[in-house]
PDB file of C-alpha atoms in Angstrom:
ATOM      1  CA  MET A   1      99.515  82.364  50.336  1.00 86.00           C
ATOM      2  CA  PHE A   2     102.214  84.266  52.250  1.00 91.00           C
ATOM      3  CA  VAL A   3     100.942  87.341  54.082  1.00 92.00           C
ATOM      4  CA  SER A   4     103.547  89.834  55.235  1.00 92.00           C
ATOM      5  CA  ALA A   5     103.444  91.191  58.776  1.00 88.00           C
ATOM      6  CA  GLY A   6     104.690  94.582  57.579  1.00 84.00           C
ATOM      7  CA  ASP A   7     103.611  97.102  54.990  1.00 86.00           C
ATOM      8  CA  SER A   8     105.950  95.601  52.390  1.00 87.00           C
ATOM      9  CA  ALA A   9     106.831  91.991  51.704  1.00 88.00           C
ATOM     10  CA  PRO A  10     110.327  90.928  52.873  1.00 91.00           C
ATOM     11  CA  SER A  11     112.869  89.774  50.324  1.00 94.00           C
ATOM     12  CA  PHE A  12     114.089  86.178  50.724  1.00 95.00           C
ATOM     13  CA  LYS A  13     116.275  86.070  47.635  1.00 95.00           C
ATOM     14  CA  GLY A  14     119.424  84.081  48.411  1.00 93.00           C
ATOM     15  CA  PHE A  15     118.120  83.014  51.842  1.00 96.00           C
ATOM     16  CA  THR A  16     118.139  79.516  53.269  1.00 92.00           C
ATOM     17  CA  LEU A  17     114.670  78.284  54.230  1.00 95.00           C
ATOM     18  CA  VAL A  18     114.242  75.823  57.098  1.00 96.00           C
ATOM     19  CA  LEU A  19     110.867  74.204  57.719  1.00 95.00           C
ATOM     20  CA  PRO A  20     109.564  71.125  59.537  1.00 97.00           C
ATOM     21  CA  ALA A  21     107.415  68.232  58.467  1.00 94.00           C
ATOM     22  CA  VAL A  22     104.623  67.289  60.843  1.00 96.00           C
ATOM     23  CA  SER A  23     105.970  63.812  61.516  1.00 93.00           C
ATOM     24  CA  VAL A  24     106.775  61.262  64.232  1.00 93.00           C
ATOM     25  CA  GLY A  25     107.377  62.868  67.617  1.00 93.00           C
ATOM     26  CA  ASN A  26     107.070  66.381  66.125  1.00 95.00           C
ATOM     27  CA  VAL A  27     110.872  66.421  66.078  1.00 93.00           C
ATOM     28  CA  GLY A  28     111.167  68.823  63.156  1.00 93.00           C
ATOM     29  CA  GLN A  29     108.743  71.279  64.750  1.00 96.00           C
ATOM     30  CA  LEU A  30     110.588  71.158  68.076  1.00 96.00           C
ATOM     31  CA  ALA A  31     113.910  71.714  66.313  1.00 94.00           C
ATOM     32  CA  VAL A  32     112.507  74.740  64.486  1.00 97.00           C
ATOM     33  CA  ASP A  33     111.256  76.079  67.834  1.00 96.00           C
ATOM     34  CA  LEU A  34     114.819  75.910  69.177  1.00 96.00           C
ATOM     35  CA  ILE A  35     116.208  77.770  66.169  1.00 97.00           C
ATOM     36  CA  ILE A  36     113.633  80.559  66.310  1.00 96.00           C
ATOM     37  CA  SER A  37     113.921  80.975  70.079  1.00 94.00           C
ATOM     38  CA  THR A  38     117.725  80.918  70.224  1.00 95.00           C
ATOM     39  CA  LEU A  39     118.276  83.296  67.319  1.00 95.00           C
ATOM     40  CA  ASN A  40     115.443  85.553  68.547  1.00 93.00           C
ATOM     41  CA  MET A  41     114.014  85.648  65.046  1.00 94.00           C
ATOM     42  CA  PRO A  42     111.223  88.183  64.462  1.00 93.00           C
ATOM     43  CA  LYS A  43     108.013  87.112  62.760  1.00 93.00           C
ATOM     44  CA  VAL A  44     107.765  88.576  59.261  1.00 94.00           C
ATOM     45  CA  GLY A  45     104.533  86.990  58.105  1.00 93.00           C
ATOM     46  CA  HIS A  46     102.265  83.978  58.067  1.00 94.00           C
ATOM     47  CA  PHE A  47     100.703  81.506  55.655  1.00 91.00           C
ATOM     48  CA  HIS A  48      97.019  81.916  54.922  1.00 92.00           C
ATOM     49  CA  THR A  49      95.846  78.525  53.684  1.00 94.00           C
ATOM     50  CA  ASP A  50      92.946  76.138  54.079  1.00 94.00           C
ATOM     51  CA  CYS A  51      95.302  73.143  53.801  1.00 96.00           C
ATOM     52  CA  LEU A  52      96.202  73.108  57.507  1.00 96.00           C
ATOM     53  CA  ILE A  53      93.996  72.451  60.505  1.00 96.00           C
ATOM     54  CA  PRO A  54      93.121  75.927  61.880  1.00 95.00           C
ATOM     55  CA  MET A  55      94.640  76.852  65.236  1.00 93.00           C
ATOM     56  CA  VAL A  56      95.519  79.878  67.331  1.00 92.00           C
ATOM     57  CA  GLY A  57      97.455  80.143  70.563  1.00 89.00           C
ATOM     58  CA  ASN A  58      99.607  82.324  72.771  1.00 87.00           C
ATOM     59  CA  GLY A  59     103.006  83.568  71.651  1.00 87.00           C
ATOM     60  CA  PRO A  60     105.372  80.584  71.996  1.00 90.00           C
ATOM     61  CA  TYR A  61     108.688  82.409  72.311  1.00 89.00           C
ATOM     62  CA  SER A  62     108.053  85.270  74.725  1.00 77.00           C
ATOM     63  CA  SER A  63     105.701  86.540  77.382  1.00 60.00           C
ATOM     64  CA  LEU A  64     104.405  89.282  75.096  1.00 62.00           C
ATOM     65  CA  GLU A  65     100.682  89.355  74.492  1.00 61.00           C
ATOM     66  CA  GLN A  66     100.719  88.069  70.932  1.00 81.00           C
ATOM     67  CA  LEU A  67      98.993  85.240  69.155  1.00 87.00           C
ATOM     68  CA  SER A  68     100.432  82.467  67.033  1.00 91.00           C
ATOM     69  CA  THR A  69      98.779  80.652  64.146  1.00 94.00           C
ATOM     70  CA  ASN A  70      99.272  77.367  62.319  1.00 94.00           C
ATOM     71  CA  ALA A  71     101.987  78.528  59.879  1.00 96.00           C
ATOM     72  CA  GLU A  72     104.268  81.509  60.522  1.00 96.00           C
ATOM     73  CA  VAL A  73     107.448  82.779  58.884  1.00 96.00           C
ATOM     74  CA  TYR A  74     110.448  84.130  60.808  1.00 96.00           C
ATOM     75  CA  SER A  75     113.580  85.734  59.396  1.00 96.00           C
ATOM     76  CA  HIS A  76     117.182  86.556  60.341  1.00 96.00           C
ATOM     77  CA  SER A  77     118.642  88.934  57.766  1.00 94.00           C
ATOM     78  CA  ASP A  78     122.254  88.714  58.988  1.00 95.00           C
ATOM     79  CA  LEU A  79     122.308  84.940  58.583  1.00 96.00           C
ATOM     80  CA  LYS A  80     120.149  85.103  55.432  1.00 97.00           C
ATOM     81  CA  LEU A  81     117.905  82.578  57.120  1.00 97.00           C
ATOM     82  CA  ALA A  82     114.136  82.190  56.969  1.00 97.00           C
ATOM     83  CA  VAL A  83     112.140  79.694  59.011  1.00 97.00           C
ATOM     84  CA  LEU A  84     108.603  78.507  58.357  1.00 97.00           C
ATOM     85  CA  GLN A  85     107.095  76.991  61.501  1.00 97.00           C
ATOM     86  CA  ILE A  86     104.138  74.691  60.882  1.00 97.00           C
ATOM     87  CA  ARG A  87     102.108  74.011  64.028  1.00 96.00           C
ATOM     88  CA  SER A  88      99.201  71.870  62.844  1.00 96.00           C
ATOM     89  CA  PRO A  89      98.783  68.817  60.576  1.00 96.00           C
ATOM     90  CA  VAL A  90      97.887  69.004  56.913  1.00 96.00           C
ATOM     91  CA  LEU A  91      94.296  68.066  56.110  1.00 96.00           C
ATOM     92  CA  GLN A  92      94.196  64.648  54.477  1.00 93.00           C
ATOM     93  CA  ASN A  93      92.431  65.827  51.335  1.00 95.00           C
ATOM     94  CA  LYS A  94      94.689  68.888  50.996  1.00 95.00           C
ATOM     95  CA  VAL A  95      98.150  67.280  51.052  1.00 96.00           C
ATOM     96  CA  LYS A  96      98.876  67.738  47.348  1.00 96.00           C
ATOM     97  CA  SER A  97      97.545  71.296  47.404  1.00 96.00           C
ATOM     98  CA  PHE A  98      99.764  72.158  50.366  1.00 96.00           C
ATOM     99  CA  ARG A  99     102.859  70.734  48.687  1.00 95.00           C
ATOM    100  CA  LYS A 100     102.059  72.694  45.532  1.00 96.00           C
ATOM    101  CA  LEU A 101     101.628  75.870  47.585  1.00 95.00           C
ATOM    102  CA  LEU A 102     104.970  75.380  49.328  1.00 96.00           C
ATOM    103  CA  VAL A 103     106.884  74.663  46.127  1.00 94.00           C
ATOM    104  CA  SER A 104     105.344  77.680  44.405  1.00 95.00           C
ATOM    105  CA  TRP A 105     106.274  79.987  47.295  1.00 95.00           C
ATOM    106  CA  ILE A 106     109.807  78.604  47.532  1.00 94.00           C
ATOM    107  CA  LYS A 107     110.395  79.170  43.820  1.00 93.00           C
ATOM    108  CA  SER A 108     108.851  82.651  43.721  1.00 95.00           C
ATOM    109  CA  SER A 109     110.761  83.790  46.830  1.00 95.00           C
ATOM    110  CA  GLY A 110     114.163  82.904  45.367  1.00 93.00           C
ATOM    111  CA  PHE A 111     115.476  80.799  48.251  1.00 93.00           C
ATOM    112  CA  SER A 112     118.960  79.497  47.537  1.00 90.00           C
ATOM    113  CA  ARG A 113     118.212  76.221  49.343  1.00 89.00           C
ATOM    114  CA  THR A 114     115.479  74.685  51.458  1.00 90.00           C
ATOM    115  CA  VAL A 115     115.999  72.328  54.393  1.00 90.00           C
ATOM    116  CA  LEU A 116     113.120  70.111  55.507  1.00 90.00           C
ATOM    117  CA  LEU A 117     113.483  68.710  59.035  1.00 91.00           C
ATOM    118  CA  SER A 118     111.597  65.454  59.412  1.00 90.00           C
ATOM    119  CA  SER A 119     111.405  62.148  61.297  1.00 88.00           C
ATOM    120  CA  SER A 120     110.395  58.559  60.701  1.00 86.00           C
ATOM    121  CA  HIS A 121     109.423  55.524  62.787  1.00 87.00           C
ATOM    122  CA  ALA A 122     112.521  53.927  64.268  1.00 82.00           C
ATOM    123  CA  TYR A 123     110.911  50.490  64.343  1.00 82.00           C
ATOM    124  CA  GLN A 124     110.436  50.581  60.560  1.00 77.00           C
ATOM    125  CA  ARG A 125     114.152  50.655  59.746  1.00 72.00           C
ATOM    126  CA  ASP A 126     115.556  47.900  57.551  1.00 68.00           C
ATOM    127  CA  ASP A 127     118.695  45.889  58.278  1.00 66.00           C
ATOM    128  CA  GLN A 128     121.052  48.394  56.671  1.00 65.00           C
ATOM    129  CA  GLN A 129     119.531  51.338  58.526  1.00 64.00           C
ATOM    130  CA  LEU A 130     119.858  49.489  61.844  1.00 67.00           C
ATOM    131  CA  LYS A 131     123.631  49.374  61.536  1.00 64.00           C
ATOM    132  CA  GLY A 132     124.280  52.946  62.608  1.00 57.00           C
ATOM    133  CA  LEU A 133     122.989  56.209  63.972  1.00 54.00           C
ATOM    134  CA  ALA A 134     119.413  57.231  63.399  1.00 56.00           C
ATOM    135  CA  VAL A 135     119.905  60.175  61.065  1.00 59.00           C
ATOM    136  CA  VAL A 136     119.638  60.171  57.292  1.00 56.00           C
ATOM    137  CA  LEU A 137     119.235  62.737  54.549  1.00 57.00           C
ATOM    138  CA  TRP A 138     117.539  62.954  51.189  1.00 58.00           C
ATOM    139  CA  SER A 139     118.399  65.778  48.815  1.00 57.00           C
ATOM    140  CA  CYS A 140     117.221  66.726  45.379  1.00 61.00           C
ATOM    141  CA  CYS A 141     119.233  69.816  44.491  1.00 51.00           C
ATOM    142  CA  VAL A 142     121.107  70.891  47.603  1.00 41.00           C
ATOM    143  CA  SER A 143     122.348  68.453  50.190  1.00 38.00           C
ATOM    144  CA  SER A 144     124.022  68.163  53.496  1.00 35.00           C
ATOM    145  CA  SER A 145     123.278  66.051  56.483  1.00 32.00           C
ATOM    146  CA  TRP A 146     124.338  65.568  60.031  1.00 31.00           C
ATOM    147  CA  CYS A 147     125.672  62.558  61.764  1.00 32.00           C
ATOM    148  CA  CYS A 148     125.542  62.081  65.487  1.00 32.00           C
ATOM    149  CA  PHE A 149     128.626  61.546  67.631  1.00 32.00           C
ATOM    150  CA  TRP A 150     130.033  58.862  65.324  1.00 33.00           C
ATOM    151  CA  SER A 151     129.950  58.555  61.555  1.00 34.00           C
ATOM    152  CA  ASP A 152     128.295  55.329  60.493  1.00 34.00           C
ATOM    153  CA  ARG A 153     125.490  53.741  58.559  1.00 36.00           C
ATOM    154  CA  ARG A 154     122.493  55.604  59.954  1.00 38.00           C
ATOM    155  CA  CYS A 155     123.770  58.925  58.656  1.00 41.00           C
ATOM    156  CA  GLY A 156     123.361  59.243  54.902  1.00 46.00           C
ATOM    157  CA  TYR A 157     122.541  61.463  51.959  1.00 59.00           C
ATOM    158  CA  LEU A 158     121.164  61.433  48.433  1.00 53.00           C
ATOM    159  CA  LEU A 159     122.187  63.949  45.749  1.00 58.00           C
ATOM    160  CA  SER A 160     120.563  64.911  42.494  1.00 56.00           C
ATOM    161  CA  PRO A 161     122.759  64.955  39.366  1.00 60.00           C
ATOM    162  CA  ALA A 162     122.791  68.759  39.577  1.00 59.00           C
ATOM    163  CA  LEU A 163     124.736  68.714  42.851  1.00 53.00           C
ATOM    164  CA  GLN A 164     127.091  65.778  42.646  1.00 60.00           C
ATOM    165  CA  ASP A 165     129.972  68.120  43.522  1.00 59.00           C
ATOM    166  CA  VAL A 166     128.520  68.479  47.037  1.00 62.00           C
ATOM    167  CA  GLY A 167     129.194  64.795  47.664  1.00 63.00           C
ATOM    168  CA  ASP A 168     132.886  65.388  48.372  1.00 68.00           C
ATOM    169  CA  THR A 169     132.012  67.815  51.151  1.00 66.00           C
ATOM    170  CA  LEU A 170     129.583  65.376  52.713  1.00 59.00           C
ATOM    171  CA  ARG A 171     132.032  62.511  52.583  1.00 65.00           C
ATOM    172  CA  GLU A 172     134.602  64.677  54.355  1.00 70.00           C
ATOM    173  CA  LEU A 173     132.069  65.016  57.179  1.00 63.00           C
ATOM    174  CA  GLY A 174     131.863  61.234  57.421  1.00 59.00           C
ATOM    175  CA  TRP A 175     128.437  60.838  55.841  1.00 58.00           C
ATOM    176  CA  ALA A 176     127.579  57.904  53.585  1.00 55.00           C
ATOM    177  CA  GLU A 177     125.098  57.783  50.749  1.00 59.00           C
ATOM    178  CA  LEU A 178     121.718  56.523  51.927  1.00 63.00           C
ATOM    179  CA  GLU A 179     120.451  53.318  50.401  1.00 68.00           C
ATOM    180  CA  LYS A 180     116.855  52.969  49.314  1.00 77.00           C
ATOM    181  CA  VAL A 181     114.796  50.017  50.530  1.00 77.00           C
ATOM    182  CA  SER A 182     113.451  47.165  48.449  1.00 75.00           C
ATOM    183  CA  ALA A 183     109.986  47.807  47.050  1.00 76.00           C
ATOM    184  CA  PHE A 184     109.132  44.091  47.328  1.00 74.00           C
ATOM    185  CA  PRO A 185     111.347  42.552  50.058  1.00 72.00           C
ATOM    186  CA  GLY A 186     112.103  38.879  49.437  1.00 73.00           C
ATOM    187  CA  ILE A 187     110.371  38.925  46.047  1.00 77.00           C
ATOM    188  CA  ASN A 188     112.178  41.469  43.899  1.00 74.00           C
ATOM    189  CA  ASP A 189     115.091  43.251  45.552  1.00 74.00           C
ATOM    190  CA  SER A 190     116.182  44.985  42.358  1.00 75.00           C
ATOM    191  CA  GLU A 191     113.430  47.608  42.528  1.00 79.00           C
ATOM    192  CA  LYS A 192     114.183  50.246  45.177  1.00 77.00           C
ATOM    193  CA  ARG A 193     112.114  53.066  46.625  1.00 82.00           C
ATOM    194  CA  LEU A 194     112.193  55.788  49.242  1.00 80.00           C
ATOM    195  CA  TYR A 195     110.300  54.679  52.325  1.00 83.00           C
ATOM    196  CA  ILE A 196     109.553  57.241  55.050  1.00 83.00           C
ATOM    197  CA  PRO A 197     106.835  55.849  57.368  1.00 88.00           C
ATOM    198  CA  GLY A 198     105.525  58.514  59.721  1.00 90.00           C
ATOM    199  CA  GLY A 199     107.217  61.268  57.729  1.00 89.00           C
ATOM    200  CA  GLY A 200     104.083  63.173  56.754  1.00 92.00           C
ATOM    201  CA  VAL A 201     104.556  65.187  53.550  1.00 93.00           C
ATOM    202  CA  THR A 202     108.308  64.489  53.458  1.00 90.00           C
ATOM    203  CA  LYS A 203     108.445  62.034  50.563  1.00 89.00           C
ATOM    204  CA  GLY A 204     105.841  63.869  48.482  1.00 92.00           C
ATOM    205  CA  LEU A 205     107.479  67.270  48.949  1.00 92.00           C
ATOM    206  CA  TYR A 206     110.873  65.801  48.112  1.00 88.00           C
ATOM    207  CA  THR A 207     109.471  64.293  44.908  1.00 88.00           C
ATOM    208  CA  ASP A 208     107.766  67.560  43.951  1.00 91.00           C
ATOM    209  CA  CYS A 209     110.942  69.576  44.503  1.00 89.00           C
ATOM    210  CA  CYS A 210     112.962  67.165  42.381  1.00 88.00           C
ATOM    211  CA  ALA A 211     110.429  67.488  39.561  1.00 89.00           C
ATOM    212  CA  GLU A 212     110.409  71.301  39.850  1.00 90.00           C
ATOM    213  CA  ASP A 213     114.221  71.584  40.136  1.00 89.00           C
ATOM    214  CA  VAL A 214     113.926  73.177  43.579  1.00 88.00           C
ATOM    215  CA  PRO A 215     117.060  72.980  45.805  1.00 88.00           C
ATOM    216  CA  LEU A 216     115.893  70.856  48.744  1.00 88.00           C
ATOM    217  CA  ALA A 217     117.627  68.908  51.496  1.00 85.00           C
ATOM    218  CA  VAL A 218     115.640  66.592  53.749  1.00 83.00           C
ATOM    219  CA  VAL A 219     117.254  65.822  57.100  1.00 82.00           C
ATOM    220  CA  LEU A 220     115.465  62.958  58.794  1.00 84.00           C
ATOM    221  CA  LEU A 221     115.742  61.421  62.247  1.00 84.00           C
ATOM    222  CA  PHE A 222     114.563  57.929  63.141  1.00 82.00           C
ATOM    223  CA  CYS A 223     112.734  58.099  66.469  1.00 87.00           C
ATOM    224  CA  SER A 224     109.760  56.896  68.498  1.00 89.00           C
ATOM    225  CA  GLU A 225     106.862  58.790  70.025  1.00 92.00           C
ATOM    226  CA  GLY A 226     107.425  60.024  73.572  1.00 91.00           C
ATOM    227  CA  ASP A 227     109.599  62.753  75.042  1.00 91.00           C
ATOM    228  CA  ASN A 228     111.270  63.896  71.828  1.00 92.00           C
ATOM    229  CA  VAL A 229     113.013  66.961  73.242  1.00 93.00           C
ATOM    230  CA  PRO A 230     116.429  65.193  73.180  1.00 89.00           C
ATOM    231  CA  ASP A 231     115.801  64.280  69.544  1.00 90.00           C
ATOM    232  CA  ALA A 232     115.140  67.942  68.748  1.00 91.00           C
ATOM    233  CA  PHE A 233     118.417  68.987  70.379  1.00 91.00           C
ATOM    234  CA  THR A 234     120.268  66.300  68.439  1.00 84.00           C
ATOM    235  CA  LEU A 235     118.764  67.428  65.158  1.00 84.00           C
ATOM    236  CA  THR A 236     119.532  71.116  65.705  1.00 88.00           C
ATOM    237  CA  ASN A 237     123.072  70.419  66.923  1.00 82.00           C
ATOM    238  CA  HIS A 238     124.024  68.631  63.756  1.00 76.00           C
ATOM    239  CA  LEU A 239     122.089  70.944  61.493  1.00 83.00           C
ATOM    240  CA  ASN A 240     124.220  73.658  63.084  1.00 86.00           C
ATOM    241  CA  ASP A 241     127.355  71.766  62.036  1.00 80.00           C
ATOM    242  CA  TRP A 242     126.297  72.388  58.441  1.00 80.00           C
ATOM    243  CA  LEU A 243     124.627  75.812  58.523  1.00 85.00           C
ATOM    244  CA  HIS A 244     126.759  77.342  61.316  1.00 88.00           C
ATOM    245  CA  LEU A 245     123.819  79.180  62.810  1.00 93.00           C
ATOM    246  CA  LEU A 246     125.351  79.473  66.283  1.00 92.00           C
ATOM    247  CA  GLU A 247     128.850  79.486  67.724  1.00 89.00           C
ATOM    248  CA  LYS A 248     129.689  76.549  69.949  1.00 83.00           C
ATOM    249  CA  SER A 249     131.042  76.958  73.458  1.00 80.00           C
ATOM    250  CA  PRO A 250     134.695  76.043  74.242  1.00 79.00           C
ATOM    251  CA  GLN A 251     133.370  72.731  75.580  1.00 77.00           C
ATOM    252  CA  GLY A 252     131.797  71.992  72.180  1.00 75.00           C
ATOM    253  CA  ALA A 253     128.180  72.462  73.268  1.00 79.00           C
ATOM    254  CA  THR A 254     125.696  74.662  71.430  1.00 82.00           C
ATOM    255  CA  PRO A 255     123.758  77.043  73.731  1.00 89.00           C
ATOM    256  CA  TRP A 256     120.227  76.506  72.449  1.00 92.00           C
ATOM    257  CA  ARG A 257     117.516  78.488  74.224  1.00 92.00           C
ATOM    258  CA  VAL A 258     114.397  76.531  75.129  1.00 92.00           C
ATOM    259  CA  PRO A 259     111.163  78.430  74.301  1.00 92.00           C
ATOM    260  CA  SER A 260     109.034  79.457  77.264  1.00 87.00           C
ATOM    261  CA  SER A 261     106.094  77.520  75.805  1.00 88.00           C
ATOM    262  CA  TRP A 262     107.956  74.244  76.380  1.00 90.00           C
ATOM    263  CA  ARG A 263     107.179  74.525  80.082  1.00 86.00           C
ATOM    264  CA  LEU A 264     103.704  73.220  79.200  1.00 82.00           C
ATOM    265  CA  LEU A 265     104.873  70.683  76.653  1.00 84.00           C
ATOM    266  CA  PHE A 266     103.373  67.840  78.684  1.00 81.00           C
ATOM    267  CA  GLY A 267     100.626  69.817  80.379  1.00 77.00           C
ATOM    268  CA  SER A 268     100.581  71.811  83.604  1.00 74.00           C
ATOM    269  CA  GLY A 269     101.202  68.949  85.995  1.00 74.00           C
ATOM    270  CA  ILE A 270      98.961  67.105  88.437  1.00 76.00           C
ATOM    271  CA  PRO A 271      96.622  69.401  90.435  1.00 77.00           C
ATOM    272  CA  PRO A 272      97.673  69.184  94.111  1.00 80.00           C
ATOM    273  CA  LEU A 273      94.010  69.261  95.183  1.00 81.00           C
ATOM    274  CA  LEU A 274      93.689  65.700  93.921  1.00 79.00           C
ATOM    275  CA  PHE A 275      95.656  64.580  96.950  1.00 77.00           C
TER     276      PHE A 275
END
């Protein structure tokens, strides 16, 4: 359930919603952090749900004495952009309930499109996915994707029948339609399926949104666990190519602002008293 931070609930009608999946390397969550921090988006509410592991912490984007919880909503009215930051994993026995909650809120809020930022294990790619850059996209009702510095086979998209006209725009950007993988490799290659190992709720939420006719685009990055900050910058840079959230510099770079909380991303360092 969405709980407003103000006296009255904000209107999201016609807004674009961006949210992360808790997936490999936390790339989607890091990318959302960059968007919120750079655009200085104010918090307009939070999600009250028992589907996520409870957590509370310091304010991640400023030095103000404020607390953050496991699911908070931020908004930028000028850009008609809303961001849902999810900071803790979904409980294993609550995955379906959480997806149902999200879909219900998206539909009732009147978002014009929803973008799910996700990631998947790089080592699980098939032969076709190994032939290009590590970014792909699934879409059910609204679609766009990003490709890295070259347009090739690792950048792709899927469109629902309701949005086939978007395909021309995507092809102009150099993106190719993403192929599904064989459900039974070497046995029956005619049956295909979506395969997103390490993607968390990505596949399930995509399926739910298709069934509910919810405009959803899933932008997914193949990566490995480790220092995934560069992956987050890559994801936000190319998401920006589609949504135009931020003006690029004359040199072509996008001036993303790193949140202050990232200083402790890998802990506080080795205590000097140990030596």
